[in-house]
Tab-separated table of C-alpha atoms in Angstrom:
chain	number	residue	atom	x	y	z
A	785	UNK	CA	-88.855	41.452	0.554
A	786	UNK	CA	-89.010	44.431	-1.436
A	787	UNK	CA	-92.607	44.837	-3.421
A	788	UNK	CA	-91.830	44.841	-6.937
A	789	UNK	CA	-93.703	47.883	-8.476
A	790	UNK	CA	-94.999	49.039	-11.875
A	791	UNK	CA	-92.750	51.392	-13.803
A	792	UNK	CA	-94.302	54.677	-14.816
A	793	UNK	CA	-96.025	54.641	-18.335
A	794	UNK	CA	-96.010	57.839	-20.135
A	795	UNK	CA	-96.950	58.700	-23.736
A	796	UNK	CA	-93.576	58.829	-25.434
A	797	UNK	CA	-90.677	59.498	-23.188
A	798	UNK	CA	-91.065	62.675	-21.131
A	799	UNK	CA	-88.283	64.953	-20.893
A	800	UNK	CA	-90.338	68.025	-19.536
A	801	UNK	CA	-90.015	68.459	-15.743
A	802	UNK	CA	-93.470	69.029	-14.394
A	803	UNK	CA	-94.862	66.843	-16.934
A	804	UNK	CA	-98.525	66.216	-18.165
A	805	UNK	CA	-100.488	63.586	-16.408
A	806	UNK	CA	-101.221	61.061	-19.437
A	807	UNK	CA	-99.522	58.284	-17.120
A	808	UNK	CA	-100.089	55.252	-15.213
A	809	UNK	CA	-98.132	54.433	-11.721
A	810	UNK	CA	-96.636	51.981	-9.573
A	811	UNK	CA	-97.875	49.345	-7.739
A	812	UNK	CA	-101.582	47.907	-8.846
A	813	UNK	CA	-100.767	45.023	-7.122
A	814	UNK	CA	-104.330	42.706	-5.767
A	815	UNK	CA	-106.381	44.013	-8.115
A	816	UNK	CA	-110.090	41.974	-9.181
A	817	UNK	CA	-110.070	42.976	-13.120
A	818	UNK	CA	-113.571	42.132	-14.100
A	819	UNK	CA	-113.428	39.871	-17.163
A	820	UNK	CA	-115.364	41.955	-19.196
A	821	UNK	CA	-112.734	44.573	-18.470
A	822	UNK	CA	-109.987	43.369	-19.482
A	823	UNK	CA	-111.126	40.538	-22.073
A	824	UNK	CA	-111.190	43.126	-24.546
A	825	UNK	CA	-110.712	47.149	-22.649
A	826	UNK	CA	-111.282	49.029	-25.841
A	827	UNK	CA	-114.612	47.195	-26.575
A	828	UNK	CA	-115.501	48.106	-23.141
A	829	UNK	CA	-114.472	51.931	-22.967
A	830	UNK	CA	-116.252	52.427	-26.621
A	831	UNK	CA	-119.342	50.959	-25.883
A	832	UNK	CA	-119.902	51.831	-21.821
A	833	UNK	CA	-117.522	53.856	-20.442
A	834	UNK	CA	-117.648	57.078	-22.788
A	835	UNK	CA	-120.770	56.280	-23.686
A	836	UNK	CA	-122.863	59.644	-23.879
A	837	UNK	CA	-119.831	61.907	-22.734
A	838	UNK	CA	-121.139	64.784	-23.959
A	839	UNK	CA	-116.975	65.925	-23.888
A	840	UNK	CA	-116.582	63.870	-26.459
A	841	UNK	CA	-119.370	63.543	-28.509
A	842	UNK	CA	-118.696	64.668	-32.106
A	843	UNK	CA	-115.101	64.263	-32.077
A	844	UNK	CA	-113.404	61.884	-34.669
A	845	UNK	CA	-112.039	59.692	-32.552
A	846	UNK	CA	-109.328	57.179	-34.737
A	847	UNK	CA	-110.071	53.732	-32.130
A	848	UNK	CA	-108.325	52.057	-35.157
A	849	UNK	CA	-105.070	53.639	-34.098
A	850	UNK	CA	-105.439	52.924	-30.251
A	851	UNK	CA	-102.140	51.673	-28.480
A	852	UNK	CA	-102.338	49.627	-25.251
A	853	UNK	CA	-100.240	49.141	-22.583
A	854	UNK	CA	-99.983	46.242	-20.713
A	855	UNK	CA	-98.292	45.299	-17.510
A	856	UNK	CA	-98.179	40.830	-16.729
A	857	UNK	CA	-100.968	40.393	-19.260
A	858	UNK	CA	-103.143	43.073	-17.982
A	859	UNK	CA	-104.108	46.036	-20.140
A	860	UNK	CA	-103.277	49.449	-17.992
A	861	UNK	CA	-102.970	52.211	-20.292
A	862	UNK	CA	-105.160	52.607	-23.884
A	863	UNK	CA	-104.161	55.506	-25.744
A	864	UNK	CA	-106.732	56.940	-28.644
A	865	UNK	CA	-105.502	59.537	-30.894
A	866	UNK	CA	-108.790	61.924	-32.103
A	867	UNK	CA	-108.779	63.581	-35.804
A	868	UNK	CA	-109.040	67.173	-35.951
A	869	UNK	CA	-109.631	69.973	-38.654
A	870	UNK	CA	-107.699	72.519	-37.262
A	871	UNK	CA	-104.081	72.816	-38.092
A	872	UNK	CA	-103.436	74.736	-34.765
A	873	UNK	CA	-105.149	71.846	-32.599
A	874	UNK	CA	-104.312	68.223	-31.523
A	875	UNK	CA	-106.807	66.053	-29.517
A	876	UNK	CA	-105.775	62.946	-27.625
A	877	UNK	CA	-107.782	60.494	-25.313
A	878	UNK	CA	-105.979	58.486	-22.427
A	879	UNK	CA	-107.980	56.024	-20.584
A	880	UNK	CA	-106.084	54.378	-17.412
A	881	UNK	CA	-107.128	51.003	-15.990
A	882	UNK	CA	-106.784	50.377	-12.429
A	883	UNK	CA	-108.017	46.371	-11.754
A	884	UNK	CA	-111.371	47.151	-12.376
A	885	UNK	CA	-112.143	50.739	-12.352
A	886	UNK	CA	-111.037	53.289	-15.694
A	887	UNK	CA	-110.625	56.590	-15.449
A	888	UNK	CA	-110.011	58.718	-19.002
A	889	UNK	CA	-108.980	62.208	-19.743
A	890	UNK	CA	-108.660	64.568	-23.040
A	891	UNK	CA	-105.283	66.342	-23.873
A	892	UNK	CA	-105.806	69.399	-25.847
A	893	UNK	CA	-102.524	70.761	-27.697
A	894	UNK	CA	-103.312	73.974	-29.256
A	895	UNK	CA	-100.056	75.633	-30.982
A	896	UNK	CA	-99.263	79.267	-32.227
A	897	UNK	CA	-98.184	77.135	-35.087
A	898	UNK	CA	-99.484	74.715	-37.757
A	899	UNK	CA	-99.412	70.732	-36.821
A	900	UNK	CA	-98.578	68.349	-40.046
A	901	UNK	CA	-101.305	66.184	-40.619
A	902	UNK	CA	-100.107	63.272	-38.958
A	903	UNK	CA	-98.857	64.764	-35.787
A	904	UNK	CA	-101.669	64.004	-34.076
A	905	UNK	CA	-100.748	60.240	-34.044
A	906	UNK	CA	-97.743	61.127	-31.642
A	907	UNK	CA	-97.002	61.014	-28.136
A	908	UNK	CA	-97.565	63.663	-25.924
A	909	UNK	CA	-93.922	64.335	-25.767
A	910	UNK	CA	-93.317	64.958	-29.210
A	911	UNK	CA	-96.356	66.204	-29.961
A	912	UNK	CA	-94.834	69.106	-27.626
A	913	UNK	CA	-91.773	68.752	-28.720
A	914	UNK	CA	-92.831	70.481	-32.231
A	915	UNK	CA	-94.934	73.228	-30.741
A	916	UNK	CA	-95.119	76.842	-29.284
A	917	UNK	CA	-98.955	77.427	-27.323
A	918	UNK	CA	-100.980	75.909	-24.161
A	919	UNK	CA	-101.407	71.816	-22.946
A	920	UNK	CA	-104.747	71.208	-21.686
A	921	UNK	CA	-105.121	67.932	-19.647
A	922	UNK	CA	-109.145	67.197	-18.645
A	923	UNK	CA	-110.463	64.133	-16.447
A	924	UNK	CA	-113.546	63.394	-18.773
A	925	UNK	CA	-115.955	63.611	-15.876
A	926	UNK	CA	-115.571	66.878	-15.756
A	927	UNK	CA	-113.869	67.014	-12.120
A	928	UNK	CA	-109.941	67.765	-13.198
A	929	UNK	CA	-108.322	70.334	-15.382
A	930	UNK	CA	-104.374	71.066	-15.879
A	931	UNK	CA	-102.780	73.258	-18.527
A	932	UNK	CA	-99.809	74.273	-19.401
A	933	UNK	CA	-97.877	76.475	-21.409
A	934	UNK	CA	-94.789	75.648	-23.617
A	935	UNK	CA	-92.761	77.600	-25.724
A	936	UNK	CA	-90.371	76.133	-28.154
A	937	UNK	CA	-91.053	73.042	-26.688
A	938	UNK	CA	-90.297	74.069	-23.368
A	939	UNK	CA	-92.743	74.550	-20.559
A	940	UNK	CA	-92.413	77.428	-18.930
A	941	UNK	CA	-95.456	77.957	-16.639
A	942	UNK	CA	-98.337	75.845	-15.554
A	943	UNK	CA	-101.695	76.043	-13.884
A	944	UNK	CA	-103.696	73.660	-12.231
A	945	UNK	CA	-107.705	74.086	-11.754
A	946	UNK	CA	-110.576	71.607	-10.451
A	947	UNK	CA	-113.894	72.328	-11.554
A	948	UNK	CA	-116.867	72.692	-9.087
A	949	UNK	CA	-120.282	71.190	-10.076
A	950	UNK	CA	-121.392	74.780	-11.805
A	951	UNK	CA	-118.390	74.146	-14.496
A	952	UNK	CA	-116.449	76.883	-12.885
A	953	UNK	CA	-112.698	76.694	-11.925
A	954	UNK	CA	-111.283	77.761	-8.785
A	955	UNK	CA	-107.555	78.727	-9.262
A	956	UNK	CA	-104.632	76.291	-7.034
A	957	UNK	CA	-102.194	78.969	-7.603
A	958	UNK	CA	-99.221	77.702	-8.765
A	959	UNK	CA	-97.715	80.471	-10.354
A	960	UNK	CA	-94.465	81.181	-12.490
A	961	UNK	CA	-93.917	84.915	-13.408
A	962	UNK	CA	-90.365	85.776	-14.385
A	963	UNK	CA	-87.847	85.144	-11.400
A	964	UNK	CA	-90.321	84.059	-9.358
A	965	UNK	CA	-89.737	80.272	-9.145
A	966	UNK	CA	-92.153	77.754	-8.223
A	967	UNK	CA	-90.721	75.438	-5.244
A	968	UNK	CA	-92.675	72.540	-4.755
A	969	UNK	CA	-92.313	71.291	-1.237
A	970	UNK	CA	-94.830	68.425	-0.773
A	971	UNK	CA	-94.483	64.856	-1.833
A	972	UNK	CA	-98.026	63.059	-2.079
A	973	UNK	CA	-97.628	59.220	-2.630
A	974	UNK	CA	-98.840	57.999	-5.937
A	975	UNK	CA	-103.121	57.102	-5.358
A	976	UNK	CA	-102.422	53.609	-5.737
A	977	UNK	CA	-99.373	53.112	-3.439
A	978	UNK	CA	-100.047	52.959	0.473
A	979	UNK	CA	-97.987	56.195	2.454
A	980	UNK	CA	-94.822	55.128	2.900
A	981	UNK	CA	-94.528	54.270	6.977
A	982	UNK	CA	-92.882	56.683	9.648
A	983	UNK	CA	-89.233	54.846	10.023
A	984	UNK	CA	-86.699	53.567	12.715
A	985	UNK	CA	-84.370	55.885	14.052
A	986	UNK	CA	-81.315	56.065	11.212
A	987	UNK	CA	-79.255	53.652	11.629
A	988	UNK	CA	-75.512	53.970	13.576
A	989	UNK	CA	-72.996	56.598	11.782
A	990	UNK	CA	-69.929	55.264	10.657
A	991	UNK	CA	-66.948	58.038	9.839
A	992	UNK	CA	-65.746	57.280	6.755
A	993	UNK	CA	-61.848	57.838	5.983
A	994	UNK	CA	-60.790	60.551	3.401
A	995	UNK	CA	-60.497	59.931	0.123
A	996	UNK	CA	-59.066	61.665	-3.493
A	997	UNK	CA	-60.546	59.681	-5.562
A	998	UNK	CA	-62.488	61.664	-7.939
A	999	UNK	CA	-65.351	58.884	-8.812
A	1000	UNK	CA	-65.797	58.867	-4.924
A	1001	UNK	CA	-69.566	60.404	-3.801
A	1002	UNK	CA	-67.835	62.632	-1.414
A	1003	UNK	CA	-65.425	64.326	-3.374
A	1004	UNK	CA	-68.227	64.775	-6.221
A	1005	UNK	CA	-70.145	66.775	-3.395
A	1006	UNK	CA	-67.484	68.677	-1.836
A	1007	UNK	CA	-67.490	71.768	-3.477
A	1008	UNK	CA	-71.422	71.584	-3.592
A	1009	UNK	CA	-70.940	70.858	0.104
A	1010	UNK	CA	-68.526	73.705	1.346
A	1011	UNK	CA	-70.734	76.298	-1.033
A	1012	UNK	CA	-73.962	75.357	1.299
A	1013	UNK	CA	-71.796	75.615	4.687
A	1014	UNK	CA	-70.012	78.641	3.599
A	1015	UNK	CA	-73.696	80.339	2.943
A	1016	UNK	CA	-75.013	79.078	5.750
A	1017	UNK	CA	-72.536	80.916	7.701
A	1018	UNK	CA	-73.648	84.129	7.062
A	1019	UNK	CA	-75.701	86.645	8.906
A	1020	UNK	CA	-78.402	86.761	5.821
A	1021	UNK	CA	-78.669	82.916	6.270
A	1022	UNK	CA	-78.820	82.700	10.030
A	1023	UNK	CA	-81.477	85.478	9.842
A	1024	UNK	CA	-83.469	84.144	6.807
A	1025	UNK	CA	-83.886	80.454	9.080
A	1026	UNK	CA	-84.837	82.156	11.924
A	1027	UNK	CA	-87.140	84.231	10.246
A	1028	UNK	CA	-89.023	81.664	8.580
A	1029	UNK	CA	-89.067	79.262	11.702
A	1030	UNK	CA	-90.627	82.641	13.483
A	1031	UNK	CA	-93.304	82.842	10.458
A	1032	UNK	CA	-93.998	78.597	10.893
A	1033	UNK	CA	-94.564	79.354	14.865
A	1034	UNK	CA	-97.302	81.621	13.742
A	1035	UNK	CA	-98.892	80.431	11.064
A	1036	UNK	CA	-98.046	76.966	10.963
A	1037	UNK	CA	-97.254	77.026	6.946
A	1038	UNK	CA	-94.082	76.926	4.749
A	1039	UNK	CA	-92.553	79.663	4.562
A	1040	UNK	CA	-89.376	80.956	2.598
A	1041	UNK	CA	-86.542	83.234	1.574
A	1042	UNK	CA	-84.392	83.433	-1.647
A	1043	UNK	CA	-81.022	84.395	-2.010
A	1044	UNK	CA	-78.803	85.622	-4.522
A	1045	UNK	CA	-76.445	88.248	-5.781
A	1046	UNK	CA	-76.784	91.387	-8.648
A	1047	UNK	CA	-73.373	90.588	-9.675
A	1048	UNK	CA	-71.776	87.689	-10.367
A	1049	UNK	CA	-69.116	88.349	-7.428
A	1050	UNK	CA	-71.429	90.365	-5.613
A	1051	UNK	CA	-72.791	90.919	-2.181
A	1052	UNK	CA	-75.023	88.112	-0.969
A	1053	UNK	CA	-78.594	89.085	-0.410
A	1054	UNK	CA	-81.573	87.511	0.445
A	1055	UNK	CA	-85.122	88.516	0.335
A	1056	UNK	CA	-87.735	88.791	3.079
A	1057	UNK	CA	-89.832	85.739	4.945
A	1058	UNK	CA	-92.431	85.152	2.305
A	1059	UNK	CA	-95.030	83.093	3.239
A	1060	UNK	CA	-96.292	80.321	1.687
A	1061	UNK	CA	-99.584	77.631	1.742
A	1062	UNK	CA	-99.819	74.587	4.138
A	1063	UNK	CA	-97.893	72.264	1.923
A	1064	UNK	CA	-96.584	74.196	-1.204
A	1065	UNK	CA	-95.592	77.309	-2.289
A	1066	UNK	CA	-93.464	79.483	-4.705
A	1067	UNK	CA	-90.676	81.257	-3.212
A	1068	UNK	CA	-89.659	84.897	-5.313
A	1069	UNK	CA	-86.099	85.122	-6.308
A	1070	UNK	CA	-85.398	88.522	-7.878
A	1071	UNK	CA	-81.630	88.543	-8.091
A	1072	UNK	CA	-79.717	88.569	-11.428
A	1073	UNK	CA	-78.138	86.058	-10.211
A	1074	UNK	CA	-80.093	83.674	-8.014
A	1075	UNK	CA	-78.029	81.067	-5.922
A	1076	UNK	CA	-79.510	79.206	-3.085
A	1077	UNK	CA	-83.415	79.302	-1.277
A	1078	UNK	CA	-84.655	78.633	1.971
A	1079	UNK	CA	-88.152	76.805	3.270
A	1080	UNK	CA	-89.104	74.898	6.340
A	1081	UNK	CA	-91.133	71.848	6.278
A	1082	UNK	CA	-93.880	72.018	8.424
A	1083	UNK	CA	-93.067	68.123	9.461
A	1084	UNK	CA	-89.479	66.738	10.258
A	1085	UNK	CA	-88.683	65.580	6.591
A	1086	UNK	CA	-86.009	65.733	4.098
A	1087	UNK	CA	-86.153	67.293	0.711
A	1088	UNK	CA	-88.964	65.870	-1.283
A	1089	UNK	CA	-89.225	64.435	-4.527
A	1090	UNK	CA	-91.014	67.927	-6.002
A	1091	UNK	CA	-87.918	70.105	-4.392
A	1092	UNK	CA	-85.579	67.720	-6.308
A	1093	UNK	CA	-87.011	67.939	-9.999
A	1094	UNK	CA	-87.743	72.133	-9.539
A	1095	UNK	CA	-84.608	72.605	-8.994
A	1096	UNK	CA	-83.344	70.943	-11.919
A	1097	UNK	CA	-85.974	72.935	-13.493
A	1098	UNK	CA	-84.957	75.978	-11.854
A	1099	UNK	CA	-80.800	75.288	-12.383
A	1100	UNK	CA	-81.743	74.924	-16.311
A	1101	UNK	CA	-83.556	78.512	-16.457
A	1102	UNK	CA	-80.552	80.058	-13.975
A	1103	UNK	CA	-77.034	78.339	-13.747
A	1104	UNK	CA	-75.953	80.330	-10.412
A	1105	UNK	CA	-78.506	78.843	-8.729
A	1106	UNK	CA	-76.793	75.899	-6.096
A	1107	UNK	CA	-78.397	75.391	-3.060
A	1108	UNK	CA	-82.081	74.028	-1.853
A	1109	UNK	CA	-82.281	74.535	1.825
A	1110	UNK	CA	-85.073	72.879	4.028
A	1111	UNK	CA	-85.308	73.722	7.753
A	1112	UNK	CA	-87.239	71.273	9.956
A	1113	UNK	CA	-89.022	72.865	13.301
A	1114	UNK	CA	-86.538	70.130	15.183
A	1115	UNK	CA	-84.255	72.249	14.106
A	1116	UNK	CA	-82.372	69.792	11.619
A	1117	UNK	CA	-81.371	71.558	8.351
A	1118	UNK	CA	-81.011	70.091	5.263
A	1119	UNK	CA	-79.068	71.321	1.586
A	1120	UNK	CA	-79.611	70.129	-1.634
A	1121	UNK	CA	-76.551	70.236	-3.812
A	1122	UNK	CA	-75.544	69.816	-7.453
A	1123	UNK	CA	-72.737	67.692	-8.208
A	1124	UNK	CA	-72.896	67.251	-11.698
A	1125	UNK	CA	-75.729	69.363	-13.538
A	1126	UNK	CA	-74.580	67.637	-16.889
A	1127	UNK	CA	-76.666	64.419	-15.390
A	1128	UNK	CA	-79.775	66.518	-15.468
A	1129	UNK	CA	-81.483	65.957	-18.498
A	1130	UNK	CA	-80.724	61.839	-18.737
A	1131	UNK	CA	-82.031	61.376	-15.306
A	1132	UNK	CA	-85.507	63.193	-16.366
A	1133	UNK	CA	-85.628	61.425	-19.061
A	1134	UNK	CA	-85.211	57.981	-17.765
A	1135	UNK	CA	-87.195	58.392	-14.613
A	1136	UNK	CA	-89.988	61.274	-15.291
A	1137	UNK	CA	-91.752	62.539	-12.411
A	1138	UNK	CA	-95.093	61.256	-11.627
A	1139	UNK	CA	-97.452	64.029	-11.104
A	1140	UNK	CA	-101.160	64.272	-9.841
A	1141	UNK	CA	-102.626	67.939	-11.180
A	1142	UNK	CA	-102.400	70.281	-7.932
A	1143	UNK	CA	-99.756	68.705	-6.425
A	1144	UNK	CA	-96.268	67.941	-6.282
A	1145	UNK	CA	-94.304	65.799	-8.721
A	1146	UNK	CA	-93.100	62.209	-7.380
A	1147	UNK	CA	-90.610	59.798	-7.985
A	1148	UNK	CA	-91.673	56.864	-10.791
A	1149	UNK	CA	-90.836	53.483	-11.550
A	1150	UNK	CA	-88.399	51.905	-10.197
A	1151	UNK	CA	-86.426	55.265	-8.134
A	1152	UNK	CA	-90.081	54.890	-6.741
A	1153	UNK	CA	-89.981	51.495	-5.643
A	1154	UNK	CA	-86.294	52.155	-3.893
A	1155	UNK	CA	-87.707	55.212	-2.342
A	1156	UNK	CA	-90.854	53.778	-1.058
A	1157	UNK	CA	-88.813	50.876	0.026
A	1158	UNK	CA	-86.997	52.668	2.815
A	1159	UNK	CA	-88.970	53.486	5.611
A	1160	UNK	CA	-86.454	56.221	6.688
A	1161	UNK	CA	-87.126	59.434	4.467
A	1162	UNK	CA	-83.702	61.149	4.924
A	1163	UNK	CA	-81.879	57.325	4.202
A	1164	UNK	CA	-84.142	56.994	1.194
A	1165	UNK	CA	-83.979	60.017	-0.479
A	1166	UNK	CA	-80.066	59.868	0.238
A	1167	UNK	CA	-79.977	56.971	-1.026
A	1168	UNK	CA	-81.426	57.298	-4.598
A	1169	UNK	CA	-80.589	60.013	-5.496
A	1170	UNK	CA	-77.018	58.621	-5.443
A	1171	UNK	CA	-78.301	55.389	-7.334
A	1172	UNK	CA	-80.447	57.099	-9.846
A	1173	UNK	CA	-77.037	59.564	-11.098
A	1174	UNK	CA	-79.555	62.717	-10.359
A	1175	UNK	CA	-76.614	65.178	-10.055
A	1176	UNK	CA	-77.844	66.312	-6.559
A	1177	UNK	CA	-76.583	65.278	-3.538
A	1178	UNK	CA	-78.320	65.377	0.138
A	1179	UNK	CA	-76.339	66.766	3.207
A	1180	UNK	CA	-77.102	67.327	6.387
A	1181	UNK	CA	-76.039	70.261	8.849
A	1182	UNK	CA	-73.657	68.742	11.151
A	1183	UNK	CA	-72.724	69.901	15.263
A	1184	UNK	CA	-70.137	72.406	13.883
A	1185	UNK	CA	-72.545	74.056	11.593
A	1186	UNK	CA	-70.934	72.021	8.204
A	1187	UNK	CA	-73.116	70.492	5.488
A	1188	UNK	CA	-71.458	66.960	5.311
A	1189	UNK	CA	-73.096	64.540	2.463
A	1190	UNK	CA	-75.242	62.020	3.144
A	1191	UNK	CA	-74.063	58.039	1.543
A	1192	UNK	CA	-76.169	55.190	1.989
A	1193	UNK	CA	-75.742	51.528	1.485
A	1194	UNK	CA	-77.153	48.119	1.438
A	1195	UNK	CA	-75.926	46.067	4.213
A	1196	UNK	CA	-74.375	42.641	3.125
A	1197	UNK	CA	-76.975	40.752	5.251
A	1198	UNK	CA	-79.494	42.019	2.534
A	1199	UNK	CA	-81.567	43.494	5.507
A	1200	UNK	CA	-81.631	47.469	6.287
A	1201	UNK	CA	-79.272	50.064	5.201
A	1202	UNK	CA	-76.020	52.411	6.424
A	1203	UNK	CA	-76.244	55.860	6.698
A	1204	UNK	CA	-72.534	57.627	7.026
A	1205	UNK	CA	-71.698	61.158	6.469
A	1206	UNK	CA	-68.757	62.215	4.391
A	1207	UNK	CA	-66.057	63.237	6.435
């Protein structure tokens, strides 16, 4: 039976793509609350846990105004909004509860732009919603630190630090400078939720007949479908994969190549094998017109969870882009493709990534649970992103060289799933 896990919690409903981390996640399932705990949390946090936190000490904290969370009766999430002077600065406190252990952090918002005097009662989300200037997220001991900047309301880069025991910050490089577009490759498993096991071989393929029906999942992927096999038939293509499978051979990292055009009908052109970390990267796309990128995974997986939401990040920023390739050293090949970008924005919104700072957004809530649920990667990230109505597709290089779209079901027994490609 399926484990039934926590939804995400965020502080107001987050829209932005690589979103703070004022959250709490799925599946706190056995935990030993201590009574004192969670008799009465905000007594608690006051009076031990931030008790002579010298991060906080002199702020005008409002624990009046504190909103809790609470998942079956058990307080998870306690929310404390902090009075400032400054009309360029909002504070926030966020203390998470996990059974018996709380961990709290201090948002900084600090705008180009003047706050109204009770903005700093909002949610994180609309707090940024209303501002121009940087996001600071820090873990009040002292050990985590994640900013961001937004513009408009919209983020547009971020940075991710840890502190060492000096105070001083050693960059994680994640970068965003103009075309260059951060692709996030890995996808860690939320701290709380056990790593998803290796899975059974996929199950048995079953051709599916033809169809014009134009609610049907493979006629909403065709064209997304025949774009990525049409690419991939190119010399630029063959030679970017080959390239960056070379690169992986020798340094055993991700590595990658974008691809675009100057003109809108122009020549196809891709850039050269850019190397990238163990696990993550950002892949340079300098075209006017960006349309597809290529990076191996260093194990035999699918597209992640972080290569889903940046490139609905990346789509929103440039419309020409299409196409998320991920090579496999097995050789298996993999496309992301958009079937209906005007599903972009509601699917954010109603399941926000889950992100730890330094790493790679996640699926949350209940997209999660489904996920986590299927021990098969490539059946279970097939799988939701159909239920979910991302607006991105999964296919799968076939014998002939064809990207061919990847639908799976439930079987009728209520036990496993069916993997068939579209025809």
């Amino acid at each position: 039976m399926k484990k039934k896990l926590l939804p995400l919690i965020l502080l107001g409903s987050m829209l932005a793509l690589f979103s703070l981390q004022g959250c709490v996640h799925d599946a706190m399932e056995g935990e030993t609350e201590t009574v004192q705990l969670q008799e009465n949390p905000l007594s608690y946090i006051r009076k031990n846990y931030v008790k002579d936190m010298a991060v906080i000490s002199g702020k005008q904290i409002e624990w009046e105004n504190a909103r809790t969370f609470k998942h079956e009766n058990n307080v998870i999430l306690i929310s404390v909004p902090v009075k400032n002077e400054s009309e360029k600065l909002i504070e926030e406190l966020t203390f998470r509860i996990d059974g018996d252990k709380v961990s709290g952090h201090l948002w900084k918002f600090e705008a180009t732009g003047n706050f109204s005097a009770e903005d700093h009662r909002l949610g994180a989300h609309e707090i940024m919603k209303k501002m121009t200037g940087n996001v600071t997220y820090i873990a009040l001991e002292g050990s985590m630190r994640y900013q961001i900047q937004v513009v408009d309301g919209k983020i547009i880069s971020d940075i991710s630090s840890k502190f060492s025991g000096d105070g001083d910050m050693d960059s994680c490089g994640k970068k965003c400078h103009g075309s260059i577009e951060e692709v996030v490759i890995t996808v860690p498993n939320p701290p709380t939720n056990p790593q998803p096991p290796t899975g059974p071989p996929i199950p048995p393929i079953v051709i599916i007949p033809p169809t014009n029906n134009p609610n049907d999942p493979c006629t909403k992927a065709q064209a997304g479908s025949q774009k990525a096999t049409d690419n991939s038939k190119t010399q630029k293509f063959n030679d970017a994969k080959q390239g960056i499978l070379n690169n992986f051979n020798q340094n055993g990292k991700e590595n990658g190549v974008g691809m675009g055009r100057d003109t809108p009908n122009g020549e196809l052109k891709a850039t050269g094998v850019q190397e990238l970390n163990a696990s993550n990267g950002s892949v340079s796309n300098p075209y006017n017109y960006p349309e597809a990128d290529i990076h191996n995974h260093p194990g035999n997986t699918p597209p992640s969870a972080g290569d889903v939401y940046s490139m609905i990040q990346y789509y929103n920023s440039h419309p020409s882009f299409n196409t998320r390739y991920v090579v496999t050293p097995n050789g298996t090949v993999y496309a992301l493709v958009i079937t209906n970008s005007n599903l972009f924005a509601s699917f954010v919104a109603n399941v926000p990534p889950f992100q730890i700072p330094g790493n790679a957004p996640n699926f949350s809530g209940d997209m999660f649970a489904d996920y986590a649920d299927i021990s098969n990667r490539e059946t279970g990230m097939a799988y939701v992103l159909d239920k979910y109505n991302t607006g991105i597709a999964l296919t799968k290089m076939d014998a002939n060289g064809n990207f061919k779209k990847i639908n799976v079901k439930p079987n009728s027994s209520g036990n496993g799933y069916t993997q068939t490609p579209c025809p």
